[in-house]
């Protein structure tokens, strides 16, 4: 194999060292590697959904000039968050492959890569196990009043009323859980939910429920039916032009009174003003929100003031397992590229 100049841009989650260690296990790879570490998550990324971002890019970190200078001369770029658009690619004539360790290459201009004849690969499903586990924790947190008990006890208040029949809820075995999206994460959430004995509804117009899940009683339904029949609605779709803001006042009104809403996917799919009204009115009993319309979420956001909402700072995919899986997937793509084999996950 020829020597391949590789530029690696990591951060304090997807560490550059994870990539370099994975590359060392690629048989026969002759690489000249240099690394750069971006300050995420200690410094927030640019969200891009509200202000449009850098030439339409979303969820990225890094200044274009800094990125271009560092990558200049590399044949391969491995990155997690660095932004790459057409203007940056104009300055990188030797770049042939970009490997981005994300489920969706939202920080990369896919069309610009094609126009510059730069191959692009990503790591779909890298954090699916982590997010699926987090989703189960979120559902249990809401339905079993863990947040309510914690918040009160932390203030020195013993909530004995959390044992009252008119306050508590049923167990998952008697609930219907509705999953919007049946991709890498939705399928794993389905698998994890089965032992609880709950009824599981799935809505995904682009993917059919597997034969195994159908045999286990999982039902594929349309969105209206899922909303109307679910005690818990959990979002696992992707942000597209079709899904932006598709959960709004009409959809929350369609949900059962006293139901719960879980979002471990992305904020732009939800109208959070309408969700606030549904929660504040008591129509929805609770919500667990892991992602927001703008991140970091503004400290004066009304949702942060409600006592029937659990909030976390977009950490569902944050596991060391996610890092190791992504690094292995990237290393395999580099091996295939160096060997002249087609990529596993082209974009």
Coordinates of C-alpha atoms in Angstrom, one line a residue, residues 62-347:
X62 CA -14.2 24.7 14.2
X63 CA -13.2 27.8 12.2
X64 CA -13.0 27.2 8.4
X65 CA -9.5 28.7 8.1
X66 CA -8.1 26.6 11.0
X67 CA -9.7 23.5 9.6
X68 CA -8.4 24.1 6.0
X69 CA -4.8 24.9 7.3
X70 CA -4.7 21.7 9.4
X71 CA -6.1 19.4 6.7
X72 CA -4.1 20.9 3.8
X73 CA -2.0 18.2 2.1
X74 CA -4.0 15.3 3.6
X75 CA -5.5 12.5 1.4
X76 CA -7.9 11.4 4.2
X77 CA -9.7 13.4 6.8
X78 CA -11.2 11.7 9.8
X79 CA -13.5 14.0 11.9
X80 CA -16.4 14.2 14.2
X81 CA -17.5 17.8 14.2
X82 CA -15.2 19.8 11.9
X83 CA -17.2 21.7 9.2
X84 CA -16.4 21.0 5.6
X85 CA -18.1 22.9 2.7
X86 CA -17.3 23.8 -0.8
X87 CA -15.1 26.8 0.1
X88 CA -13.0 24.6 2.4
X89 CA -12.8 21.8 -0.2
X90 CA -11.5 24.4 -2.8
X91 CA -8.4 24.7 -0.6
X92 CA -7.9 21.0 -0.2
X93 CA -7.1 19.6 -3.7
X94 CA -5.3 16.5 -2.3
X95 CA -8.2 15.4 -0.2
X96 CA -9.8 12.2 -1.5
X97 CA -11.8 10.8 1.5
X98 CA -13.7 12.2 4.4
X99 CA -14.7 9.8 7.2
X100 CA -17.1 11.4 9.7
X101 CA -17.9 9.5 12.9
X102 CA -21.6 10.5 13.1
X103 CA -24.8 8.8 12.2
X104 CA -25.6 11.7 9.8
X105 CA -22.9 13.9 8.2
X106 CA -24.7 17.1 9.1
X107 CA -21.4 19.0 9.4
X108 CA -20.3 18.1 5.9
X109 CA -21.7 19.5 2.6
X110 CA -22.5 16.2 0.8
X111 CA -23.1 17.9 -2.5
X112 CA -19.8 19.8 -2.4
X113 CA -18.0 16.5 -1.7
X114 CA -19.5 15.0 -4.8
X115 CA -18.7 18.1 -6.9
X116 CA -15.1 17.9 -5.7
X117 CA -14.9 14.1 -6.3
X118 CA -14.3 13.5 -2.5
X119 CA -15.6 10.3 -1.1
X120 CA -17.6 10.6 2.1
X121 CA -18.4 7.9 4.6
X122 CA -20.1 8.0 8.0
X123 CA -20.9 5.7 11.0
X124 CA -24.6 5.0 11.1
X125 CA -25.8 3.3 14.3
X126 CA -22.6 4.1 16.2
X127 CA -24.5 5.3 19.2
X128 CA -27.7 3.4 18.7
X129 CA -27.2 1.1 21.8
X130 CA -26.4 4.1 24.0
X131 CA -29.4 6.1 22.9
X132 CA -31.7 3.1 23.2
X133 CA -30.6 2.4 26.8
X134 CA -31.0 6.1 27.6
X135 CA -34.6 6.0 26.1
X136 CA -35.6 3.1 28.4
X137 CA -34.2 5.1 31.4
X138 CA -36.1 8.1 30.3
X139 CA -39.4 6.2 30.0
X140 CA -38.9 4.6 33.5
X141 CA -37.9 8.0 34.9
X142 CA -41.1 9.6 33.8
X143 CA -43.6 6.8 34.4
X144 CA -42.2 5.8 37.8
X145 CA -42.0 9.4 39.1
X146 CA -38.2 9.2 39.7
X147 CA -37.7 12.8 38.8
X148 CA -40.5 14.0 41.0
X149 CA -39.2 12.1 44.0
X150 CA -35.6 13.2 43.5
X151 CA -36.4 16.9 43.1
X152 CA -38.5 17.0 46.2
X153 CA -36.2 15.0 48.4
X154 CA -33.2 17.1 47.3
X155 CA -35.1 20.1 48.7
X156 CA -35.8 18.2 52.0
X157 CA -39.4 17.3 51.1
X158 CA -40.6 13.7 51.6
X159 CA -43.2 13.1 48.9
X160 CA -45.3 10.4 50.6
X161 CA -48.1 11.3 48.2
X162 CA -46.1 9.7 45.4
X163 CA -47.6 6.4 46.8
X164 CA -51.2 7.6 46.3
X165 CA -53.3 5.7 43.9
X166 CA -54.5 8.9 42.2
X167 CA -50.9 10.0 41.7
X168 CA -49.0 6.9 40.6
X169 CA -49.3 5.3 37.1
X170 CA -49.4 1.8 35.7
X171 CA -46.3 -0.4 35.0
X172 CA -44.9 -0.7 31.5
X173 CA -46.5 -4.2 31.3
X174 CA -49.9 -2.5 31.1
X175 CA -48.8 0.4 28.9
X176 CA -48.7 1.1 25.1
X177 CA -45.4 2.6 24.0
X178 CA -45.3 4.3 20.6
X179 CA -42.0 4.7 18.7
X180 CA -41.8 7.3 15.9
X181 CA -38.9 6.0 13.8
X182 CA -37.7 2.4 13.3
X183 CA -34.1 2.9 12.3
X184 CA -30.9 1.9 14.2
X185 CA -32.2 3.3 17.5
X186 CA -35.9 2.6 17.1
X187 CA -35.3 -1.1 16.5
X188 CA -33.0 -1.4 19.5
X189 CA -35.6 0.4 21.7
X190 CA -38.1 -2.1 20.5
X191 CA -35.9 -5.0 21.5
X192 CA -35.2 -3.6 24.9
X193 CA -38.9 -2.9 25.6
X194 CA -40.1 -6.4 24.8
X195 CA -39.1 -8.0 28.2
X196 CA -41.3 -5.4 30.0
X197 CA -44.3 -6.9 28.3
X198 CA -45.7 -3.6 27.0
X199 CA -47.6 -3.2 23.8
X200 CA -45.4 -1.6 21.2
X201 CA -46.5 0.5 18.3
X202 CA -44.1 1.7 15.5
X203 CA -44.6 4.5 13.0
X204 CA -42.1 4.7 10.1
X205 CA -43.4 5.3 6.6
X206 CA -40.0 4.2 5.1
X207 CA -39.2 1.0 7.0
X208 CA -41.2 -2.2 7.5
X209 CA -41.2 -3.8 10.9
X210 CA -39.1 -6.9 10.9
X211 CA -40.8 -10.4 10.8
X212 CA -39.4 -11.1 14.3
X213 CA -40.9 -8.0 15.8
X214 CA -44.2 -8.6 14.1
X215 CA -44.2 -12.2 15.5
X216 CA -43.6 -10.7 19.0
X217 CA -46.7 -8.5 18.6
X218 CA -45.1 -5.2 17.5
X219 CA -47.6 -3.3 15.4
X220 CA -46.9 -0.9 12.6
X221 CA -49.4 1.9 12.5
X222 CA -49.8 5.4 11.1
X223 CA -48.9 8.5 13.2
X224 CA -52.4 9.4 14.2
X225 CA -53.2 6.0 15.6
X226 CA -49.8 5.9 17.4
X227 CA -50.5 9.2 19.1
X228 CA -54.0 8.3 20.0
X229 CA -53.3 4.9 21.5
X230 CA -49.9 5.4 23.2
X231 CA -49.3 6.0 26.9
X232 CA -45.7 7.0 26.0
X233 CA -44.6 8.5 22.7
X234 CA -40.8 8.3 22.0
X235 CA -39.2 10.1 19.0
X236 CA -36.5 8.4 17.0
X237 CA -36.8 10.0 13.5
X238 CA -34.3 12.2 11.6
X239 CA -34.5 15.9 10.9
X240 CA -35.6 16.3 7.3
X241 CA -37.7 18.9 5.5
X242 CA -40.6 16.6 6.0
X243 CA -40.1 16.2 9.7
X244 CA -39.2 19.7 10.8
X245 CA -41.8 20.8 13.3
X246 CA -44.1 17.9 12.5
X247 CA -45.0 17.3 16.2
X248 CA -47.0 20.4 17.1
X249 CA -50.3 21.4 18.7
X250 CA -52.5 19.1 16.7
X251 CA -50.3 16.1 17.3
X252 CA -50.0 16.8 21.1
X253 CA -53.8 17.3 21.3
X254 CA -54.2 13.9 19.6
X255 CA -52.2 12.2 22.3
X256 CA -54.0 10.6 25.2
X257 CA -54.6 12.8 28.2
X258 CA -52.0 11.9 30.8
X259 CA -49.5 10.5 28.3
X260 CA -45.7 11.1 28.3
X261 CA -43.5 12.5 25.5
X262 CA -39.8 11.4 25.1
X263 CA -37.4 13.1 22.7
X264 CA -33.9 11.6 22.5
X265 CA -33.7 12.4 18.7
X266 CA -33.5 16.1 17.6
X267 CA -35.2 19.3 18.7
X268 CA -36.2 20.8 15.3
X269 CA -38.8 18.1 14.8
X270 CA -40.8 19.4 17.7
X271 CA -42.7 22.7 18.2
X272 CA -41.6 23.3 21.7
X273 CA -44.0 26.2 22.3
X274 CA -46.9 23.8 21.6
X275 CA -45.3 21.1 23.8
X276 CA -45.1 23.7 26.6
X277 CA -48.8 24.4 26.3
X278 CA -49.6 20.7 26.3
X279 CA -47.5 20.1 29.5
X280 CA -48.5 23.3 31.3
X281 CA -52.2 22.6 30.7
X282 CA -51.8 19.1 32.2
X283 CA -53.0 17.4 29.0
X284 CA -49.6 15.6 28.9
X285 CA -48.5 14.3 32.2
X286 CA -44.8 14.6 31.6
X287 CA -41.9 14.7 29.2
X288 CA -38.3 13.9 29.0
X289 CA -36.4 16.2 26.7
X290 CA -32.8 15.4 25.7
X291 CA -32.6 17.7 22.6
X292 CA -33.9 21.2 21.9
X293 CA -34.7 23.7 19.1
X294 CA -31.5 25.5 20.0
X295 CA -28.5 24.2 21.9
X296 CA -27.4 25.1 24.5
X297 CA -31.0 25.7 25.4
X298 CA -31.6 29.4 26.5
X299 CA -31.7 29.6 30.3
X300 CA -35.0 31.5 30.2
X301 CA -36.8 28.9 28.1
X302 CA -40.3 28.3 29.5
X303 CA -39.9 24.6 29.4
X304 CA -37.1 24.8 31.9
X305 CA -39.6 26.2 34.5
X306 CA -42.1 23.3 34.4
X307 CA -42.0 20.7 37.2
X308 CA -43.3 17.9 35.0
X309 CA -40.3 17.8 32.6
X310 CA -36.9 16.1 32.9
X311 CA -34.2 17.8 30.9
X312 CA -30.7 16.6 29.9
X313 CA -28.0 18.4 27.8
X314 CA -28.0 16.1 24.7
X315 CA -26.0 13.3 26.3
X316 CA -28.0 10.2 25.2
X317 CA -25.2 9.0 22.9
X318 CA -22.4 9.7 25.4
X319 CA -20.8 6.4 26.1
X320 CA -17.3 5.1 25.7
X321 CA -18.8 2.2 23.8
X322 CA -20.0 4.7 21.2
X323 CA -16.5 6.0 20.8
X324 CA -15.0 2.6 20.3
X325 CA -17.7 1.5 17.8
X326 CA -17.3 4.7 15.8
X327 CA -13.5 4.4 15.7
X328 CA -13.7 0.8 14.6
X329 CA -16.1 1.6 11.8
X330 CA -13.9 4.5 10.6
X331 CA -10.8 2.2 10.6
X332 CA -12.7 -0.4 8.5
X333 CA -13.6 2.3 6.0
X334 CA -10.0 3.4 5.8
X335 CA -8.9 -0.2 5.3
X336 CA -11.4 -0.6 2.5
X337 CA -10.3 2.7 0.8
X338 CA -6.6 1.8 1.0
X339 CA -7.4 -1.7 -0.4
X340 CA -9.5 -0.3 -3.3
X341 CA -12.7 -1.8 -1.9
X342 CA -16.0 -0.1 -2.0
X343 CA -17.1 1.7 1.2
X344 CA -19.6 0.2 3.6
X345 CA -21.4 3.4 4.5
X346 CA -21.1 5.9 1.6
X347 CA -23.0 9.2 1.8

